Amino acid sequence: MGSEPLNLDASGEWAGLWWLPEDPGCRVPGVLRYEPGCGLTLSLIGAFEDRVTTTPAPGVLMVHEGRRTWEVIHGAADQREISLLGCFPVDGRRTFGARVKTPDKQSVAATTALIGAHVGSEDEAAFSTTEVSVEDLGHWAASSVFEGFLGTSGGRPDGKGTISVKPVEAQSVEVDGTEFVLAHRYTLPFFDQRRGGTVGRMRDTAYIRITRREAFSLRDAMNHARLIQDLIALATHRAAGMIWLRLKLAPDDAVSESGGLRPERNVDVLYSPSVVGKHEAKTAAHHRVFFTCEALPFEEIIPRWCDMHERLQSATNMVLGLRYAPARYVENNLLTAVGAAEVLHRGFDIDEPPIPSAVFKPMREAMLAQVPEEHRERIRGFLRNDPTLRDRLYALAARPDQQALSTLVPDVDRWARRTTRARNDLAHEGRTRHHKPEELIAIVEVTTAVVILNLLNELGLPAERQREVVRDHPQLRATARNARDWLSTSGADS
C-alpha cells in the first residue's frame, strides 16, 4: 500500500470484487475507474438488480418504472477495502432470453469512493483525522523544509550552491475540541540518472491535519476540507482546487491483539470537488495573495476563521462564488455582490434602527389607524424600521482601515447611491436603464472588493497590510481605477 495520498487530478483503476452490504455473499467482479473530469465509474461483469419490483402475490412479479439506486457498494480491490457512496446505474446489458447465455454487464456511477475502508454511510462516525491538501497551501503557509544557498566570490556566483532539507516544527492550535495542525510531507534528496544528465529532486507538500476528540463521519470530513479550501480561496483571491483528501480510520481498539499499538489506516477520498486541484501547476504570485501565515500567524488565523466561517458563511459563500463560478452576465453578478454586502452587514449584527423603537412604534400605529382595515396588514409590512441598502453600504465602508478603503473607493457616497439605484432598478423594474454596462461592472467589482476588505479586516489583517493589498494587488488596483472612472463625481462628470 503506497504511503502517498491519491491526487484528485490523477486517474486511477481498481479491479476486484463488489457487493451490496446487505448481501455480502453475492460478489460481482468489476473494475472501478476514476477520471478527474468524469468522476467514478464501476464497470461490472455481472449486475446488481436495478429493477424496481414488487410481488403482490406468490409467483407474481411486477416491474415498475424507474431504477434502483444504492447508498453504498462495498468492494475489495488491490488489497484494499473500498466503499462507493451515492451509487446509481448508468448503463447495462442483461441476457434475459438470449440465445447464448453470457455474463450481464452493468455500469454504475458513484459520487464518492473511500479507498481503504468499508463504511455503512457518509454519516457513519468512523474516522479520527482529516488531512487536506489545497492549491497554494504551501505558499500561504509561508514555511518550507527546504533551504538554499548560492556561493559567491567577489560579489559574483562562483558555481557553488546547496539545497538542504531541514524539518520544520508543526504548528498547531485547538478550536472547540478540534486540533488543527499545519504540517509538511517531504522527500529526501533523490538523484535520477538519465542518459542525457542527472536530475536531483526533492518535494515538500504542506497540508492541514484536523483531529477531533471523538470519531467523525465523511460528511464532517468534507466540511473540514471545505473550511480550509474557503480560507485559502479568500487568502489568494482565486478558486482553490482540492489536491487530495485523506482520512485516518478510527480503530475500535488502539491496542492490537499482540499488545502493540495498532497502526493507523489511511483512507483516500476520491470525489468531484468544485475545483480539482492541479498539483503540478505554478503557485500564485506573491503580489496576488492577500495574506499568508507571515502576516497572520497560523495559531491566530484558524480560530478567527472558524468563528467567521460559521457566523458569516452565507456572505462568504456568495463572494467566493464569484471566484469559483462567476456568472456570464453582469446582472447576475450585481445581485450576488450586493446580496453578499447585505448579508455580511446582517452577519456583523450591527443593525441600528434609523428611528428609535420607542418613537417608531407609536408613529407606525398612528399611520395604520388612517388606513382602511382591509389594507392594514399589507401596509404594516411596508412600514419597517430597518436600515436601507445604502445605510448598510455606508456602514461596511466605515469598518476597514479608512486609508485602504479610500484608495479603493474614493467616493463612498456616489458608490453607495449608484449601487443602491442599480440593485433597486434591476429588482423592481427588471432593467438598469440608468446605468451603462461599464458602470455596472465597476459596481460589481467595487462592492465585491469592499466585502472582501471587510472579511480581511474581520480576520484581523493589520491596517498596513490592508493598504498594501489595495495598493499592490493587480485586480484591486484595476478596481480602484474603475471606481475613480465610474463611481466618483469627478470621473462620472468627465
Short mmCIF file of C-alpha atoms in Angstrom, two decimals:
data_model
loop_
_atom_site.label_atom_id
_atom_site.label_comp_id
_atom_site.label_asym_id
_atom_site.label_seq_id
_atom_site.Cartn_x
_atom_site.Cartn_y
_atom_site.Cartn_z
CA MET A 1 0.00 0.00 0.00
CA GLY A 2 1.51 3.30 -1.08
CA SER A 3 2.07 6.00 1.51
CA GLU A 4 1.41 8.91 -0.84
CA PRO A 5 -2.17 10.27 -0.96
CA LEU A 6 -4.17 9.88 -4.18
CA ASN A 7 -4.23 13.15 -6.11
CA LEU A 8 -7.63 14.15 -7.43
CA ASP A 9 -6.11 15.25 -10.74
CA ALA A 10 -4.69 11.77 -11.45
CA SER A 11 -6.57 8.83 -12.96
CA GLY A 12 -6.89 5.54 -11.06
CA GLU A 13 -8.15 1.99 -11.57
CA TRP A 14 -9.02 -0.80 -9.12
CA ALA A 15 -10.01 -4.32 -10.24
CA GLY A 16 -11.72 -6.55 -7.69
CA LEU A 17 -14.96 -7.92 -6.30
CA TRP A 18 -18.01 -5.81 -5.41
CA TRP A 19 -21.13 -6.44 -3.34
CA LEU A 20 -24.07 -4.82 -1.60
CA PRO A 21 -23.65 -4.58 2.20
CA GLU A 22 -26.98 -6.37 2.77
CA ASP A 23 -25.90 -9.30 0.54
CA PRO A 24 -22.15 -9.85 1.07
CA GLY A 25 -22.34 -13.38 -0.28
CA CYS A 26 -23.18 -12.21 -3.82
CA ARG A 27 -19.92 -10.76 -5.13
CA VAL A 28 -19.57 -9.41 -8.66
CA PRO A 29 -16.23 -8.89 -10.42
CA GLY A 30 -15.57 -5.48 -11.91
CA VAL A 31 -13.24 -2.53 -12.35
CA LEU A 32 -13.55 0.86 -10.64
CA ARG A 33 -12.14 3.76 -12.65
CA TYR A 34 -11.61 7.35 -11.59
CA GLU A 35 -11.06 10.17 -14.09
CA PRO A 36 -10.65 13.78 -12.90
CA GLY A 37 -13.10 15.16 -15.46
CA CYS A 38 -15.62 12.30 -15.36
CA GLY A 39 -15.68 11.06 -11.77
CA LEU A 40 -16.12 7.45 -10.63
CA THR A 41 -17.47 4.60 -12.75
CA LEU A 42 -17.75 0.95 -11.73
CA SER A 43 -17.86 -1.49 -14.68
CA LEU A 44 -19.25 -4.85 -13.57
CA ILE A 45 -19.11 -8.25 -15.27
CA GLY A 46 -22.44 -9.24 -13.82
CA ALA A 47 -25.05 -6.95 -12.32
CA PHE A 48 -26.89 -5.88 -9.22
CA GLU A 49 -30.67 -5.96 -9.53
CA ASP A 50 -31.63 -2.44 -10.54
CA ARG A 51 -35.27 -3.02 -11.45
CA VAL A 52 -37.99 -1.73 -9.13
CA THR A 53 -40.20 -4.75 -8.46
CA THR A 54 -42.93 -5.91 -6.13
CA THR A 55 -44.52 -9.32 -5.50
CA PRO A 56 -48.26 -8.74 -4.94
CA ALA A 57 -48.94 -12.50 -4.84
CA PRO A 58 -46.87 -15.69 -4.74
CA GLY A 59 -45.30 -16.29 -8.13
CA VAL A 60 -46.28 -12.85 -9.42
CA LEU A 61 -43.54 -10.30 -10.13
CA MET A 62 -44.42 -6.75 -11.10
CA VAL A 63 -41.78 -4.47 -12.64
CA HIS A 64 -42.33 -0.75 -12.16
CA GLU A 65 -40.90 2.34 -13.80
CA GLY A 66 -37.63 3.74 -12.56
CA ARG A 67 -34.38 2.15 -11.42
CA ARG A 68 -32.89 1.36 -8.06
CA THR A 69 -30.05 3.31 -6.55
CA TRP A 70 -27.68 2.17 -3.83
CA GLU A 71 -26.45 4.24 -0.95
CA VAL A 72 -23.33 2.09 -0.55
CA ILE A 73 -21.48 -0.57 -2.53
CA HIS A 74 -18.56 -2.37 -0.91
CA GLY A 75 -15.56 -3.77 -2.70
CA ALA A 76 -12.16 -5.40 -2.29
CA ALA A 77 -9.53 -4.47 -4.86
CA ASP A 78 -5.74 -4.23 -4.92
CA GLN A 79 -5.52 -5.44 -1.31
CA ARG A 80 -7.70 -2.59 -0.04
CA GLU A 81 -11.26 -2.22 1.15
CA ILE A 82 -13.33 0.21 -0.92
CA SER A 83 -16.66 1.91 -0.22
CA LEU A 84 -18.61 3.56 -3.01
CA LEU A 85 -21.23 6.09 -1.88
CA GLY A 86 -24.16 7.59 -3.76
CA CYS A 87 -24.34 4.91 -6.47
CA PHE A 88 -26.75 4.67 -9.39
CA PRO A 89 -26.83 2.57 -12.60
CA VAL A 90 -25.99 4.40 -15.83
CA ASP A 91 -25.85 1.56 -18.35
CA GLY A 92 -26.33 -2.18 -18.52
CA ARG A 93 -26.76 -5.20 -20.75
CA ARG A 94 -28.86 -8.11 -19.48
CA THR A 95 -29.17 -11.54 -21.13
CA PHE A 96 -32.79 -12.46 -20.40
CA GLY A 97 -33.94 -14.85 -23.13
CA ALA A 98 -30.69 -14.63 -25.08
CA ARG A 99 -29.80 -17.42 -27.49
CA VAL A 100 -26.36 -17.75 -25.91
CA LYS A 101 -26.05 -17.20 -22.19
CA THR A 102 -23.27 -14.67 -21.44
CA PRO A 103 -22.49 -12.61 -18.34
CA ASP A 104 -24.54 -9.49 -17.71
CA LYS A 105 -22.79 -6.14 -17.84
CA GLN A 106 -23.57 -3.09 -15.77
CA SER A 107 -22.04 0.37 -15.32
CA VAL A 108 -22.57 2.17 -12.02
CA ALA A 109 -21.66 5.78 -11.25
CA ALA A 110 -20.66 6.83 -7.73
CA THR A 111 -20.28 10.27 -6.19
CA THR A 112 -17.56 9.31 -3.66
CA ALA A 113 -15.09 6.49 -3.16
CA LEU A 114 -13.28 5.66 0.07
CA ILE A 115 -10.13 3.71 -0.79
CA GLY A 116 -9.13 1.83 2.34
CA ALA A 117 -12.29 1.31 4.42
CA HIS A 118 -15.78 -0.15 4.50
CA VAL A 119 -18.40 2.22 5.91
CA GLY A 120 -22.17 1.99 6.03
CA SER A 121 -22.94 5.59 5.05
CA GLU A 122 -21.43 9.04 4.78
CA ASP A 123 -22.80 9.78 8.26
CA GLU A 124 -21.08 6.85 9.99
CA ALA A 125 -18.62 8.11 12.61
CA ALA A 126 -15.63 6.04 11.51
CA PHE A 127 -12.70 8.45 11.27
CA SER A 128 -10.30 10.17 13.65
CA THR A 129 -8.31 12.52 11.41
CA THR A 130 -8.72 14.54 8.21
CA GLU A 131 -5.72 15.56 6.12
CA VAL A 132 -6.24 18.18 3.41
CA SER A 133 -4.04 19.49 0.62
CA VAL A 134 -5.28 22.54 -1.32
CA GLU A 135 -3.73 24.56 -4.12
CA ASP A 136 -1.39 27.33 -2.88
CA LEU A 137 -1.49 25.99 0.68
CA GLY A 138 2.32 25.81 0.74
CA HIS A 139 2.59 29.46 -0.34
CA TRP A 140 0.01 30.51 2.25
CA ALA A 141 1.83 28.55 4.98
CA ALA A 142 4.97 30.68 4.42
CA SER A 143 7.20 27.83 5.60
CA SER A 144 9.25 25.14 3.92
CA VAL A 145 11.62 22.31 4.83
CA PHE A 146 13.97 23.45 2.05
CA GLU A 147 16.91 25.78 2.47
CA GLY A 148 19.02 27.03 -0.42
CA PHE A 149 22.49 28.58 -0.60
CA LEU A 150 24.38 30.09 -3.56
CA GLY A 151 28.09 30.63 -3.22
CA THR A 152 29.62 33.93 -4.32
CA SER A 153 33.12 35.24 -4.80
CA GLY A 154 33.74 38.93 -5.19
CA GLY A 155 30.03 39.59 -5.43
CA ARG A 156 29.58 37.06 -8.26
CA PRO A 157 28.24 33.49 -8.19
CA ASP A 158 31.16 31.04 -8.02
CA GLY A 159 29.27 27.93 -9.11
CA LYS A 160 28.81 26.54 -5.64
CA GLY A 161 25.43 26.00 -4.00
CA THR A 162 23.37 23.72 -1.81
CA ILE A 163 19.76 22.73 -1.29
CA SER A 164 19.14 21.07 2.04
CA VAL A 165 16.19 19.61 3.94
CA LYS A 166 15.59 20.83 7.46
CA PRO A 167 12.39 19.63 9.15
CA VAL A 168 10.19 22.45 10.45
CA GLU A 169 8.17 22.20 13.60
CA ALA A 170 4.47 21.57 13.03
CA GLN A 171 2.20 24.44 14.06
CA SER A 172 -0.97 23.53 15.92
CA VAL A 173 -3.97 25.15 17.53
CA GLU A 174 -7.13 23.75 19.14
CA VAL A 175 -10.59 25.17 18.46
CA ASP A 176 -13.58 23.81 20.40
CA GLY A 177 -12.04 20.38 20.88
CA THR A 178 -10.71 20.13 17.31
CA GLU A 179 -6.96 20.29 16.69
CA PHE A 180 -5.64 21.93 13.51
CA VAL A 181 -2.03 21.20 12.57
CA LEU A 182 -0.01 22.76 9.74
CA ALA A 183 2.45 20.05 8.75
CA HIS A 184 4.80 19.13 5.90
CA ARG A 185 5.17 15.90 3.94
CA TYR A 186 8.51 15.79 2.15
CA THR A 187 11.01 13.53 0.43
CA LEU A 188 14.75 13.32 0.92
CA PRO A 189 17.10 14.15 -1.97
CA PHE A 190 16.84 11.72 -4.87
CA PHE A 191 19.16 11.59 -7.89
CA ASP A 192 17.59 10.47 -11.14
CA GLN A 193 20.22 9.20 -13.54
CA ARG A 194 19.23 10.00 -17.14
CA ARG A 195 21.07 9.29 -20.40
CA GLY A 196 21.48 12.99 -21.01
CA GLY A 197 22.25 14.04 -17.45
CA THR A 198 21.35 13.71 -13.80
CA VAL A 199 18.37 15.33 -12.12
CA GLY A 200 18.24 15.89 -8.36
CA ARG A 201 14.74 16.04 -6.88
CA MET A 202 13.01 16.75 -3.59
CA ARG A 203 9.37 17.53 -2.87
CA ASP A 204 7.74 19.39 0.02
CA THR A 205 3.96 19.37 0.47
CA ALA A 206 2.23 21.48 3.11
CA TYR A 207 -1.07 20.13 4.37
CA ILE A 208 -3.53 20.63 7.20
CA ARG A 209 -4.25 17.79 9.64
CA ILE A 210 -7.51 18.07 11.58
CA THR A 211 -8.17 15.78 14.54
CA ARG A 212 -11.24 15.64 16.78
CA ARG A 213 -11.55 14.04 20.18
CA GLU A 214 -14.44 11.88 19.07
CA ALA A 215 -14.84 9.96 15.82
CA PHE A 216 -16.48 11.80 12.94
CA SER A 217 -18.12 10.98 9.60
CA LEU A 218 -17.25 11.52 5.96
CA ARG A 219 -19.75 14.38 5.86
CA ASP A 220 -17.84 16.04 8.74
CA ALA A 221 -14.55 15.49 6.92
CA MET A 222 -15.94 17.17 3.81
CA ASN A 223 -16.90 20.16 5.96
CA HIS A 224 -13.34 20.24 7.35
CA ALA A 225 -11.96 20.25 3.81
CA ARG A 226 -14.37 22.99 2.74
CA LEU A 227 -13.29 25.12 5.72
CA ILE A 228 -9.65 25.02 4.63
CA GLN A 229 -10.47 25.39 0.94
CA ASP A 230 -12.50 28.55 1.57
CA LEU A 231 -9.74 30.04 3.72
CA ILE A 232 -7.12 29.58 1.00
CA ALA A 233 -9.52 30.88 -1.67
CA LEU A 234 -10.07 34.05 0.37
CA ALA A 235 -6.34 34.47 1.06
CA THR A 236 -5.32 34.02 -2.59
CA HIS A 237 -8.38 35.71 -4.17
CA ARG A 238 -8.93 32.84 -6.58
CA ALA A 239 -10.61 29.44 -6.67
CA ALA A 240 -8.56 26.99 -4.60
CA GLY A 241 -8.70 23.48 -6.02
CA MET A 242 -8.66 20.41 -3.81
CA ILE A 243 -5.48 18.37 -4.46
CA TRP A 244 -6.10 15.43 -2.14
CA LEU A 245 -8.18 14.46 0.86
CA ARG A 246 -7.10 11.66 3.19
CA LEU A 247 -8.76 10.31 6.33
CA LYS A 248 -7.48 8.07 9.09
CA LEU A 249 -9.74 5.29 10.27
CA ALA A 250 -10.63 5.43 13.95
CA PRO A 251 -9.71 1.99 15.35
CA ASP A 252 -12.16 0.17 17.60
CA ASP A 253 -9.25 -0.62 19.89
CA ALA A 254 -6.00 1.33 19.87
CA VAL A 255 -4.05 -1.78 21.03
CA SER A 256 -3.66 -4.83 18.80
CA GLU A 257 -4.02 -8.44 19.98
CA SER A 258 -0.23 -8.77 20.18
CA GLY A 259 -0.10 -5.94 22.70
CA GLY A 260 1.44 -3.37 20.37
CA LEU A 261 -0.13 -0.17 19.07
CA ARG A 262 -2.47 -0.76 16.17
CA PRO A 263 -1.18 1.13 13.11
CA GLU A 264 -3.34 3.87 11.67
CA ARG A 265 -5.10 3.05 8.43
CA ASN A 266 -5.17 5.67 5.71
CA VAL A 267 -8.35 6.16 3.70
CA ASP A 268 -8.11 8.17 0.49
CA VAL A 269 -11.21 10.04 -0.67
CA LEU A 270 -11.99 10.35 -4.38
CA TYR A 271 -14.80 12.65 -5.44
CA SER A 272 -15.55 15.61 -7.72
CA PRO A 273 -14.95 18.84 -5.78
CA SER A 274 -15.99 22.23 -7.10
CA VAL A 275 -12.46 22.64 -8.45
CA VAL A 276 -9.94 19.82 -8.87
CA GLY A 277 -6.50 20.99 -7.76
CA LYS A 278 -3.59 20.71 -10.19
CA HIS A 279 -0.66 19.76 -8.02
CA GLU A 280 1.96 20.45 -10.72
CA ALA A 281 0.64 23.92 -11.66
CA LYS A 282 2.55 27.07 -10.74
CA THR A 283 1.62 28.72 -7.46
CA ALA A 284 0.07 32.19 -7.18
CA ALA A 285 2.43 35.14 -7.48
CA HIS A 286 3.32 36.77 -4.18
CA HIS A 287 1.70 40.12 -5.03
CA ARG A 288 -1.60 38.36 -5.85
CA VAL A 289 -2.00 36.87 -2.36
CA PHE A 290 -3.88 38.89 0.24
CA PHE A 291 -2.20 37.33 3.26
CA THR A 292 -0.09 34.38 4.41
CA CYS A 293 0.84 32.98 7.79
CA GLU A 294 3.64 35.52 7.83
CA ALA A 295 1.08 38.35 8.19
CA LEU A 296 -1.42 36.37 10.29
CA PRO A 297 0.15 33.51 12.28
CA PHE A 298 -1.45 30.09 11.91
CA GLU A 299 -2.32 29.93 15.61
CA GLU A 300 -4.32 33.17 15.28
CA ILE A 301 -5.95 32.83 11.87
CA ILE A 302 -7.52 29.38 12.37
CA PRO A 303 -9.64 30.25 15.45
CA ARG A 304 -10.76 33.52 13.85
CA TRP A 305 -11.59 31.80 10.57
CA CYS A 306 -13.57 29.01 12.29
CA ASP A 307 -15.68 31.66 14.02
CA MET A 308 -16.11 33.73 10.85
CA HIS A 309 -16.88 30.77 8.60
CA GLU A 310 -19.79 29.78 10.82
CA ARG A 311 -21.04 33.28 11.59
CA LEU A 312 -20.62 34.82 8.12
CA GLN A 313 -20.87 31.71 5.96
CA SER A 314 -23.66 32.94 3.68
CA ALA A 315 -21.82 36.14 2.77
CA THR A 316 -18.53 34.25 2.38
CA ASN A 317 -20.18 31.69 0.09
CA MET A 318 -21.65 34.41 -2.09
CA VAL A 319 -18.45 36.37 -2.58
CA LEU A 320 -16.32 33.23 -3.08
CA GLY A 321 -18.91 32.02 -5.57
CA LEU A 322 -17.83 34.91 -7.80
CA ARG A 323 -14.36 33.31 -7.82
CA TYR A 324 -15.43 29.67 -8.30
CA ALA A 325 -18.33 30.13 -10.73
CA PRO A 326 -18.69 33.72 -11.98
CA ALA A 327 -21.86 34.32 -13.95
CA ARG A 328 -21.54 35.30 -17.58
CA TYR A 329 -23.93 38.24 -17.24
CA VAL A 330 -23.29 41.34 -15.18
CA GLU A 331 -26.86 41.38 -13.79
CA ASN A 332 -26.31 38.05 -12.02
CA ASN A 333 -23.03 39.23 -10.55
CA LEU A 334 -24.66 42.52 -9.48
CA LEU A 335 -27.30 40.71 -7.43
CA THR A 336 -24.70 38.37 -5.94
CA ALA A 337 -22.23 41.11 -4.96
CA VAL A 338 -24.87 43.44 -3.48
CA GLY A 339 -26.58 40.49 -1.78
CA ALA A 340 -23.26 39.49 -0.21
CA ALA A 341 -22.85 43.04 1.14
CA GLU A 342 -26.34 43.00 2.68
CA VAL A 343 -25.88 39.52 4.18
CA LEU A 344 -22.46 40.45 5.54
CA HIS A 345 -23.84 43.56 7.24
CA ARG A 346 -26.57 41.47 8.86
CA GLY A 347 -23.98 38.91 9.93
CA PHE A 348 -21.98 41.57 11.73
CA ASP A 349 -25.10 42.19 13.83
CA ILE A 350 -24.59 45.96 13.81
CA ASP A 351 -28.07 46.92 12.63
CA GLU A 352 -29.33 50.11 14.23
CA PRO A 353 -32.90 51.23 13.53
CA PRO A 354 -32.98 54.57 11.71
CA ILE A 355 -35.73 55.73 14.09
CA PRO A 356 -35.58 54.85 17.80
CA SER A 357 -38.01 51.99 18.52
CA ALA A 358 -39.77 54.00 21.24
CA VAL A 359 -40.59 56.66 18.62
CA PHE A 360 -41.25 54.37 15.64
CA LYS A 361 -43.86 52.07 17.17
CA PRO A 362 -46.44 54.75 18.13
CA MET A 363 -45.71 56.51 14.82
CA ARG A 364 -46.50 53.31 12.89
CA GLU A 365 -49.70 52.67 14.84
CA ALA A 366 -50.84 56.25 14.21
CA MET A 367 -50.27 55.84 10.46
CA LEU A 368 -52.02 52.46 10.37
CA ALA A 369 -55.03 53.96 12.11
CA GLN A 370 -55.63 56.08 8.99
CA VAL A 371 -55.61 53.01 6.70
CA PRO A 372 -58.82 51.05 5.91
CA GLU A 373 -58.87 47.82 7.89
CA GLU A 374 -58.82 45.56 4.81
CA HIS A 375 -55.47 47.05 3.73
CA ARG A 376 -53.92 47.44 7.15
CA GLU A 377 -51.87 44.22 7.26
CA ARG A 378 -50.42 44.84 3.82
CA ILE A 379 -49.37 48.38 4.71
CA ARG A 380 -47.94 47.16 8.03
CA GLY A 381 -45.46 45.01 6.08
CA PHE A 382 -44.19 48.09 4.25
CA LEU A 383 -43.60 50.11 7.44
CA ARG A 384 -40.29 48.69 8.62
CA ASN A 385 -37.65 50.31 10.75
CA ASP A 386 -34.66 48.58 9.12
CA PRO A 387 -31.54 50.14 7.60
CA THR A 388 -31.74 50.65 3.85
CA LEU A 389 -29.24 49.12 1.43
CA ARG A 390 -27.49 52.49 1.24
CA ASP A 391 -27.21 52.58 5.04
CA ARG A 392 -25.65 49.12 5.01
CA LEU A 393 -23.12 50.08 2.34
CA TYR A 394 -22.09 53.15 4.30
CA ALA A 395 -21.67 51.01 7.42
CA LEU A 396 -19.49 48.47 5.59
CA ALA A 397 -17.32 51.23 4.18
CA ALA A 398 -16.69 52.53 7.70
CA ARG A 399 -15.29 49.24 9.12
CA PRO A 400 -11.94 48.52 7.37
CA ASP A 401 -8.85 50.72 7.51
CA GLN A 402 -10.03 54.05 6.11
CA GLN A 403 -6.84 54.78 4.19
CA ALA A 404 -7.15 51.45 2.37
CA LEU A 405 -10.87 51.98 1.81
CA SER A 406 -10.42 55.48 0.42
CA THR A 407 -7.82 54.18 -2.05
CA LEU A 408 -10.27 51.52 -3.20
CA VAL A 409 -13.42 53.70 -3.15
CA PRO A 410 -12.54 57.39 -3.45
CA ASP A 411 -16.21 58.50 -3.44
CA VAL A 412 -18.15 56.33 -0.97
CA ASP A 413 -21.30 58.43 -1.26
CA ARG A 414 -21.59 58.05 -5.03
CA TRP A 415 -20.75 54.32 -4.88
CA ALA A 416 -23.46 53.72 -2.28
CA ARG A 417 -26.06 55.75 -4.20
CA ARG A 418 -25.33 54.25 -7.62
CA THR A 419 -25.13 50.72 -6.26
CA THR A 420 -28.48 51.11 -4.49
CA ARG A 421 -30.07 52.57 -7.62
CA ALA A 422 -28.75 49.74 -9.83
CA ARG A 423 -29.92 46.99 -7.49
CA ASN A 424 -33.35 48.56 -7.00
CA ASP A 425 -33.86 49.18 -10.71
CA LEU A 426 -32.96 45.59 -11.53
CA ALA A 427 -35.03 44.07 -8.72
CA HIS A 428 -38.13 46.25 -9.08
CA GLU A 429 -38.15 47.28 -12.76
CA GLY A 430 -36.33 44.34 -14.34
CA ARG A 431 -33.69 46.52 -16.02
CA THR A 432 -30.93 49.02 -15.25
CA ARG A 433 -31.66 51.74 -17.78
CA HIS A 434 -29.89 54.43 -15.73
CA HIS A 435 -26.52 52.66 -15.80
CA LYS A 436 -24.07 51.90 -18.58
CA PRO A 437 -22.62 48.36 -18.69
CA GLU A 438 -19.20 49.69 -17.70
CA GLU A 439 -20.66 51.30 -14.60
CA LEU A 440 -22.43 48.08 -13.64
CA ILE A 441 -19.15 46.19 -13.95
CA ALA A 442 -17.48 48.80 -11.74
CA ILE A 443 -20.29 48.45 -9.16
CA VAL A 444 -19.84 44.66 -9.05
CA GLU A 445 -16.05 44.88 -8.71
CA VAL A 446 -16.06 47.64 -6.08
CA THR A 447 -18.84 46.09 -3.98
CA THR A 448 -17.10 42.69 -4.07
CA ALA A 449 -13.81 44.35 -3.04
CA VAL A 450 -15.49 46.16 -0.14
CA VAL A 451 -16.95 42.85 1.10
CA ILE A 452 -13.54 41.18 0.84
CA LEU A 453 -11.82 44.06 2.63
CA ASN A 454 -14.37 43.73 5.44
CA LEU A 455 -13.67 39.99 5.70
CA LEU A 456 -9.92 40.62 5.84
CA ASN A 457 -10.45 43.28 8.48
CA GLU A 458 -12.66 40.91 10.50
CA LEU A 459 -9.87 38.30 10.35
CA GLY A 460 -7.56 40.83 11.96
CA LEU A 461 -5.40 41.73 8.95
CA PRO A 462 -3.28 44.70 10.09
CA ALA A 463 -4.12 48.12 8.67
CA GLU A 464 -0.75 48.42 6.96
CA ARG A 465 -1.27 45.11 5.18
CA GLN A 466 -4.77 46.20 4.08
CA ARG A 467 -3.19 49.27 2.48
CA GLU A 468 -0.55 47.13 0.77
CA VAL A 469 -3.22 44.78 -0.62
CA VAL A 470 -5.26 47.63 -2.11
CA ARG A 471 -2.13 49.31 -3.46
CA ASP A 472 -0.27 46.27 -4.85
CA HIS A 473 -2.84 43.65 -5.88
CA PRO A 474 -3.32 43.97 -9.69
CA GLN A 475 -7.05 43.26 -9.61
CA LEU A 476 -7.74 45.69 -6.77
CA ARG A 477 -5.66 48.37 -8.48
CA ALA A 478 -7.85 47.93 -11.57
CA THR A 479 -10.95 48.05 -9.36
CA ALA A 480 -9.78 51.34 -7.83
CA ARG A 481 -9.30 52.80 -11.32
CA ASN A 482 -12.81 51.77 -12.33
CA ALA A 483 -14.14 53.32 -9.13
CA ARG A 484 -12.45 56.62 -9.99
CA ASP A 485 -13.71 56.50 -13.59
CA TRP A 486 -17.32 55.44 -12.95
CA LEU A 487 -18.17 55.83 -9.27
CA SER A 488 -16.75 59.22 -8.35
CA THR A 489 -18.28 62.60 -9.05
CA SER A 490 -15.22 63.90 -10.93
CA GLY A 491 -14.87 60.71 -13.00
CA ALA A 492 -18.56 60.47 -13.93
CA ASP A 493 -18.77 64.16 -14.82
CA SER A 494 -15.74 63.93 -17.08
#
